Amino acid sequence: MRVGVLSVQGAFAEMAAHWRARCAEVFEIRQLADLERAFDLLALPGGESTVQGKLLKDLGLFGPLKAKIDGGLPVYATCAGLILLAEKIDDPGRRDDTRPEMWFGTLPVEVRRNAYGRQLGSFVTVGTFDGKPGVQMTFIRAPAITSVLSPEVKVLSTFNGSPTSVRWRNITAFTWHPELTGCP
Ligand code: GLN
């Protein structure tokens, strides 16, 4: 399997290591020319979604990547990656809707950025992922999924009753960082 890791900002090295450990052939997506290579999965790392969105736009990567995502390319996204994919962001004043080309907006969920606040900005818990108990979940200035906007969205894990990872069509997305613990 060939995995393209969006590598413009954030925790792309950890994401690349995660997929290498799964015997995938990994390459970094930094510029438009990188998209000439064929790949089977797009990995969107954690980081700062506003910065990533702006860079996607400035580097001309946004349109081609959105076309691939909408066309059914499997996507694995954590944290900022989930925010980029979310259809709605419950973050008035922060999301710049005058530049919609920064946000993919395909995944039918609503998210709130930095939902756990500054004090509790980062924490680790253990929960059940896709029916498998005992999975370590690391939240780093994590968003929360505040609503699921389609019955087609499958919730894979929850924290305090709210979804923390979901699968919809070709997209699997996490508010936490599975790539840091190697699981799942
Ligand atoms: N707080 C970041 C954002 O809003 C996401 C944090 C992360 O990716 N770990 O983009």
Tab-separated table of C-alpha atoms and ligand atoms in Angstrom:
chain	number	residue	atom	x	y	z
A	1	MET	CA	0.000	0.000	0.000
A	2	ARG	CA	1.228	3.512	-0.835
A	3	VAL	CA	0.344	6.279	1.593
A	4	GLY	CA	0.671	9.972	0.832
A	5	VAL	CA	1.086	11.996	4.022
A	6	LEU	CA	0.171	15.670	3.842
A	7	SER	CA	3.420	17.219	5.090
A	8	VAL	CA	2.982	20.981	5.018
A	9	GLN	CA	2.733	21.499	8.801
A	10	GLY	CA	2.220	19.602	12.057
A	11	ALA	CA	2.737	15.993	13.100
A	12	PHE	CA	3.443	14.561	9.651
A	13	ALA	CA	6.608	12.740	10.754
A	14	GLU	CA	4.626	10.802	13.363
A	15	MET	CA	1.962	10.016	10.780
A	16	ALA	CA	4.580	8.773	8.315
A	17	ALA	CA	6.176	6.583	11.015
A	18	HIS	CA	2.744	5.152	11.883
A	19	TRP	CA	2.201	3.958	8.316
A	20	ARG	CA	5.783	2.773	7.833
A	21	ALA	CA	5.302	0.595	10.909
A	22	ARG	CA	2.357	-0.927	9.055
A	23	CYS	CA	4.624	-1.777	6.128
A	24	ALA	CA	3.163	0.901	3.880
A	25	GLU	CA	5.276	2.712	1.326
A	26	VAL	CA	5.087	6.310	2.511
A	27	PHE	CA	5.832	9.579	0.755
A	28	GLU	CA	5.347	13.198	1.741
A	29	ILE	CA	2.942	15.527	-0.026
A	30	ARG	CA	4.514	18.981	0.071
A	31	GLN	CA	3.822	20.399	-3.358
A	32	LEU	CA	1.662	19.862	-6.395
A	33	ALA	CA	4.274	17.726	-8.186
A	34	ASP	CA	4.022	15.166	-5.360
A	35	LEU	CA	0.472	14.389	-6.449
A	36	GLU	CA	1.746	12.956	-9.739
A	37	ARG	CA	2.566	9.774	-7.809
A	38	ALA	CA	-0.174	7.197	-7.417
A	39	PHE	CA	-1.257	6.353	-3.880
A	40	ASP	CA	-3.907	4.284	-2.107
A	41	LEU	CA	-4.498	6.351	1.016
A	42	LEU	CA	-4.223	10.004	1.995
A	43	ALA	CA	-3.135	10.645	5.594
A	44	LEU	CA	-3.957	14.040	7.115
A	45	PRO	CA	-1.915	14.686	10.282
A	46	GLY	CA	-2.566	16.733	13.383
A	47	GLY	CA	-1.249	20.244	13.688
A	48	GLU	CA	-2.861	23.617	13.254
A	49	SER	CA	-5.819	23.416	10.901
A	50	THR	CA	-5.860	27.123	10.039
A	51	VAL	CA	-2.193	27.013	9.009
A	52	GLN	CA	-2.619	23.765	7.096
A	53	GLY	CA	-5.686	25.130	5.298
A	54	LYS	CA	-3.889	28.290	4.303
A	55	LEU	CA	-0.860	26.357	3.040
A	56	LEU	CA	-3.082	23.958	1.081
A	57	LYS	CA	-4.575	26.929	-0.668
A	58	ASP	CA	-1.295	28.797	-1.209
A	59	LEU	CA	0.503	25.698	-2.541
A	60	GLY	CA	-2.320	24.859	-4.949
A	61	LEU	CA	-2.870	21.514	-3.226
A	62	PHE	CA	-6.395	22.195	-2.029
A	63	GLY	CA	-8.349	21.624	-5.263
A	64	PRO	CA	-6.523	18.461	-6.415
A	65	LEU	CA	-6.704	16.905	-2.936
A	66	LYS	CA	-10.382	17.766	-2.541
A	67	ALA	CA	-11.082	16.133	-5.925
A	68	LYS	CA	-9.308	12.961	-4.789
A	69	ILE	CA	-11.171	12.909	-1.459
A	70	ASP	CA	-14.542	13.526	-3.121
A	71	GLY	CA	-13.631	10.896	-5.715
A	72	GLY	CA	-13.375	8.189	-3.048
A	73	LEU	CA	-9.657	7.994	-2.196
A	74	PRO	CA	-9.396	6.442	1.303
A	75	VAL	CA	-8.517	9.091	3.880
A	76	TYR	CA	-7.132	8.658	7.408
A	77	ALA	CA	-7.231	11.893	9.382
A	78	THR	CA	-6.337	12.930	12.905
A	79	CYS	CA	-7.237	16.066	14.807
A	80	ALA	CA	-6.443	19.059	12.551
A	81	GLY	CA	-7.029	16.717	9.605
A	82	LEU	CA	-10.522	15.984	10.904
A	83	ILE	CA	-11.159	19.718	11.255
A	84	LEU	CA	-10.160	20.277	7.615
A	85	LEU	CA	-12.591	17.545	6.538
A	86	ALA	CA	-15.562	18.569	8.696
A	87	GLU	CA	-18.632	19.920	6.969
A	88	LYS	CA	-19.262	22.416	9.768
A	89	ILE	CA	-17.052	24.132	12.308
A	90	ASP	CA	-18.736	25.377	15.436
A	91	ASP	CA	-16.177	28.086	15.945
A	92	PRO	CA	-17.680	31.394	14.976
A	93	GLY	CA	-15.164	34.088	14.269
A	94	ARG	CA	-12.317	31.661	13.821
A	95	ARG	CA	-13.328	29.823	10.704
A	96	ASP	CA	-12.870	32.191	7.835
A	97	ASP	CA	-15.831	31.393	5.622
A	98	THR	CA	-14.731	33.961	3.096
A	99	ARG	CA	-12.022	31.471	2.160
A	100	PRO	CA	-13.933	28.185	1.889
A	101	GLU	CA	-11.155	26.762	-0.280
A	102	MET	CA	-9.151	26.248	2.916
A	103	TRP	CA	-11.554	23.624	4.299
A	104	PHE	CA	-12.482	20.377	2.523
A	105	GLY	CA	-15.913	20.389	4.198
A	106	THR	CA	-16.924	16.896	3.053
A	107	LEU	CA	-17.313	14.850	6.244
A	108	PRO	CA	-20.862	15.250	7.626
A	109	VAL	CA	-19.966	16.177	11.188
A	110	GLU	CA	-19.819	19.421	13.105
A	111	VAL	CA	-16.679	20.041	15.165
A	112	ARG	CA	-15.634	22.523	17.807
A	113	ARG	CA	-11.951	23.371	17.760
A	114	ASN	CA	-9.923	23.258	20.989
A	115	ALA	CA	-13.039	21.937	22.699
A	116	TYR	CA	-11.322	20.787	25.875
A	117	GLY	CA	-9.924	24.225	26.629
A	118	ARG	CA	-6.455	25.362	27.557
A	119	GLN	CA	-6.119	23.701	30.960
A	120	LEU	CA	-7.275	20.347	29.738
A	121	GLY	CA	-5.872	20.927	26.296
A	122	SER	CA	-4.090	17.594	26.357
A	123	PHE	CA	-4.910	14.329	28.106
A	124	VAL	CA	-4.779	10.583	27.680
A	125	THR	CA	-7.624	8.178	28.265
A	126	VAL	CA	-8.349	4.534	27.529
A	127	GLY	CA	-11.466	3.578	25.646
A	128	THR	CA	-13.130	1.290	23.157
A	129	PHE	CA	-12.410	1.768	19.466
A	130	ASP	CA	-14.595	-0.017	16.929
A	131	GLY	CA	-15.600	-2.608	19.510
A	132	LYS	CA	-12.030	-3.148	20.735
A	133	PRO	CA	-11.523	-2.164	24.412
A	134	GLY	CA	-8.317	-0.910	26.034
A	135	VAL	CA	-7.226	1.484	23.310
A	136	GLN	CA	-5.076	4.396	24.492
A	137	MET	CA	-6.377	7.711	23.174
A	138	THR	CA	-4.207	10.827	23.255
A	139	PHE	CA	-6.002	14.165	22.931
A	140	ILE	CA	-3.847	17.208	22.103
A	141	ARG	CA	-5.698	20.522	21.956
A	142	ALA	CA	-8.328	18.327	20.448
A	143	PRO	CA	-11.543	19.221	18.705
A	144	ALA	CA	-14.867	17.667	19.722
A	145	ILE	CA	-17.429	16.279	17.326
A	146	THR	CA	-20.494	18.207	18.480
A	147	SER	CA	-22.913	16.607	16.028
A	148	VAL	CA	-23.110	13.939	13.395
A	149	LEU	CA	-24.942	15.235	10.339
A	150	SER	CA	-25.716	11.993	8.486
A	151	PRO	CA	-27.005	8.574	9.539
A	152	GLU	CA	-24.271	7.162	7.265
A	153	VAL	CA	-21.604	8.263	9.756
A	154	LYS	CA	-20.432	5.347	11.908
A	155	VAL	CA	-19.195	6.337	15.361
A	156	LEU	CA	-16.118	4.262	16.259
A	157	SER	CA	-15.319	5.698	19.697
A	158	THR	CA	-16.729	8.147	22.223
A	159	PHE	CA	-15.532	10.163	25.213
A	160	ASN	CA	-18.093	11.355	27.775
A	161	GLY	CA	-20.812	10.412	25.295
A	162	SER	CA	-19.477	12.425	22.354
A	163	PRO	CA	-18.030	10.790	19.240
A	164	THR	CA	-14.225	10.917	19.043
A	165	SER	CA	-13.698	8.920	15.877
A	166	VAL	CA	-15.930	8.250	12.921
A	167	ARG	CA	-16.032	6.452	9.616
A	168	TRP	CA	-17.994	7.754	6.643
A	169	ARG	CA	-17.628	6.331	3.159
A	170	ASN	CA	-13.901	6.588	2.346
A	171	ILE	CA	-12.963	8.646	5.416
A	172	THR	CA	-11.811	7.517	8.869
A	173	ALA	CA	-11.192	10.449	11.198
A	174	PHE	CA	-10.108	10.871	14.807
A	175	THR	CA	-10.181	13.763	17.262
A	176	TRP	CA	-7.300	11.972	19.061
A	177	HIS	CA	-3.908	10.753	17.882
A	178	PRO	CA	-3.767	7.016	17.123
A	179	GLU	CA	-0.464	7.541	15.316
A	180	LEU	CA	1.256	8.411	18.619
A	181	THR	CA	0.427	5.100	20.258
A	182	GLY	CA	0.381	2.955	17.146
A	183	CYS	CA	-3.180	1.985	17.769
A	184	PRO	CA	-5.387	1.333	15.856
B	1	GLN	N1	-6.158	22.694	17.920
B	1	GLN	C1	-5.726	22.351	16.599
B	1	GLN	C2	-6.574	23.039	15.536
B	1	GLN	O1	-7.504	23.684	15.853
B	1	GLN	C3	-5.754	20.852	16.391
B	1	GLN	C4	-4.808	20.170	17.347
B	1	GLN	C5	-4.166	18.923	16.821
B	1	GLN	O2	-4.174	18.646	15.610
B	1	GLN	N2	-3.562	18.177	17.709
B	1	GLN	O3	-6.294	22.936	14.395
